[in-house]
Tab-separated table of C-alpha atoms in Angstrom:
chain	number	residue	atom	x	y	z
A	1	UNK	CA	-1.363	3.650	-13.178
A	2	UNK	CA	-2.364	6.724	-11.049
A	3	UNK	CA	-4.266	6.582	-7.820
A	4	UNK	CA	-5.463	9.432	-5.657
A	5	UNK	CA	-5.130	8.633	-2.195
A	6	UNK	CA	-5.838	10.632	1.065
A	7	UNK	CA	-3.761	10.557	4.116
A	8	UNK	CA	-5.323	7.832	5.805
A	9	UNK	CA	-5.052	5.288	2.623
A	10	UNK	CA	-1.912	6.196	1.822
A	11	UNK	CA	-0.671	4.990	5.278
A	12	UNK	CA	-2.319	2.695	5.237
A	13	UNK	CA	-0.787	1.211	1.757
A	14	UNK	CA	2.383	2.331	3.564
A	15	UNK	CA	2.087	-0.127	6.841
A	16	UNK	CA	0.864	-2.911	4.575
A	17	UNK	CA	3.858	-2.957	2.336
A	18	UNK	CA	5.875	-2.667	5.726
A	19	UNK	CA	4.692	-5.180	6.865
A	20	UNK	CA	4.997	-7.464	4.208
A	21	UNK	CA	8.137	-5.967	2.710
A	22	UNK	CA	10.854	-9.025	3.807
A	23	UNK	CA	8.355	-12.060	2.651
A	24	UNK	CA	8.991	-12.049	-0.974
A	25	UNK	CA	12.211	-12.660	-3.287
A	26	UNK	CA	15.312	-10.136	-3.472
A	27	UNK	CA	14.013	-8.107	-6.327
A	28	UNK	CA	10.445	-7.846	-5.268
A	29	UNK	CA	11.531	-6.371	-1.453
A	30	UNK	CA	13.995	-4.390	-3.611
A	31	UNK	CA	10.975	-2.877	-6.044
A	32	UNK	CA	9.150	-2.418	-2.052
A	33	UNK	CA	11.564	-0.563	-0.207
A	34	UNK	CA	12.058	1.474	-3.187
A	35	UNK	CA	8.424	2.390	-3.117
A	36	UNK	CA	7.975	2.972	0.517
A	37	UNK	CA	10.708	5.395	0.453
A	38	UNK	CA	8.973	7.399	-1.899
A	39	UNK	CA	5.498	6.571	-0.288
A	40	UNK	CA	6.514	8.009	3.168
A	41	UNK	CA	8.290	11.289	1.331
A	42	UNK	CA	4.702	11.648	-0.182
A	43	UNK	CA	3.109	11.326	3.109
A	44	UNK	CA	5.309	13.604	4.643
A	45	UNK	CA	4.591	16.179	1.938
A	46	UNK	CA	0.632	16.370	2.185
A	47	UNK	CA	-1.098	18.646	3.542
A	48	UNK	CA	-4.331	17.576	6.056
A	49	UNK	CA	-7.513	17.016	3.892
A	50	UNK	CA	-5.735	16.686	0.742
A	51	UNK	CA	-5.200	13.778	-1.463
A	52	UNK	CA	-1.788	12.505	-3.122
A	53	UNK	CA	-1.815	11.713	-6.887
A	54	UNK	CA	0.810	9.067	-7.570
A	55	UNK	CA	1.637	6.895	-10.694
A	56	UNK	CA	2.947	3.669	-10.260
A	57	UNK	CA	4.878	1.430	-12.720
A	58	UNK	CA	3.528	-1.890	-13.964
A	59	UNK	CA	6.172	-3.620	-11.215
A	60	UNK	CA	5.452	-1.504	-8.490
A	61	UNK	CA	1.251	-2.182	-8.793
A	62	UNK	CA	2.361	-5.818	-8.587
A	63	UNK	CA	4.285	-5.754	-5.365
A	64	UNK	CA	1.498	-3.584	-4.150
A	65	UNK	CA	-1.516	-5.653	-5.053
A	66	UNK	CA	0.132	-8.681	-3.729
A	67	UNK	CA	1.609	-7.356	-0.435
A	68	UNK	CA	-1.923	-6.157	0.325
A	69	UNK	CA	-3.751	-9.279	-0.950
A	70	UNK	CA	-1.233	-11.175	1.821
A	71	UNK	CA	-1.462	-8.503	4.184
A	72	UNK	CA	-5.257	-8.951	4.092
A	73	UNK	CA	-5.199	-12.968	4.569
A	74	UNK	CA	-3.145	-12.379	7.600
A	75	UNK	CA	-5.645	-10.077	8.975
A	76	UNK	CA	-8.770	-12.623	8.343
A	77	UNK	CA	-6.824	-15.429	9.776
A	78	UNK	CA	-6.196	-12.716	12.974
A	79	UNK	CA	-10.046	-12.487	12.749
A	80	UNK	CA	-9.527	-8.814	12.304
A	81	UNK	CA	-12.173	-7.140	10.551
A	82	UNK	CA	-11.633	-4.024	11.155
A	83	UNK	CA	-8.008	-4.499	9.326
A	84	UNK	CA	-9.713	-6.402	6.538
A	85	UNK	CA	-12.247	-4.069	6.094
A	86	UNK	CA	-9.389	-1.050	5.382
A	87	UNK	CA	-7.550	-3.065	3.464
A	88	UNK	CA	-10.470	-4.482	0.772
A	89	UNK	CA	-11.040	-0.497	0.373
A	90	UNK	CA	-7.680	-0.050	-0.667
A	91	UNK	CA	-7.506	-3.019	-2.764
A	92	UNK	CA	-10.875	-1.933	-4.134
A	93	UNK	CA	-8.667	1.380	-4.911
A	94	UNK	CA	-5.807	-0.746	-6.365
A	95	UNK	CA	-7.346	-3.271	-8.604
C-alpha cells in the first residue's frame, strides 16, 4: 500500500509506533523498529511543505494500524482529544 504523508503525519505515525513499539510479540516490535528506522530516514529527507510517498508491505500496515488503533485508546482513556483527534486522521489515512 502507498500513502502520501506530509511532515506533520508522518511524525506523527513515527511517535505512535514509538510509543507502542515494545507492547507487542518479538516479531511484531522486530517488523516496528524496522519501519521506524526507515520512517525517521524519510523524515529526515523531506523537504518543508512536501509530502513523502511510501509503500508499505502487507506486515508492516498491520503493525501500523494496530500500534495506532492502541496508541489511540490510550489517548481517550488520557481524555486527550487533541491526541485522538490526530491520530483518527491518520488512521483515517491508514485504513
Amino acid at each position: 500500500m502507498k500513502l502520501r504523508l506530509d511532515s506533520f503525519y508522518l511524525n506523527a505515525l513515527i511517535n505512535g509506533l514509538y510509543s507502542q513499539h515494545t507492547g507487542y510479540d518479538d516479531e511484531t516490535n522486530e517488523v516496528i523498529d524496522r519501519l521506524l528506522l526507515r520512517l525517521v530516514d524519510e523524515s529526515d529527507k523531506l523537504k518543508p511543505k512536501r509530502k513523502a510517498k511510501l509503500s508499505f508491505e502487507p506486515v508492516e500496515m498491520s503493525a501500523i494500524r494496530r500500534s495506532l488503533f492502541d496508541w489511540r485508546n490510550e489517548q481517550l482513556q488520557a481524555e486527550k482529544e487533541v491526541a485522538v483527534e490526530v491520530i483518527s486522521e491518520l488512521l483515517e489515512k491508514v485504513l
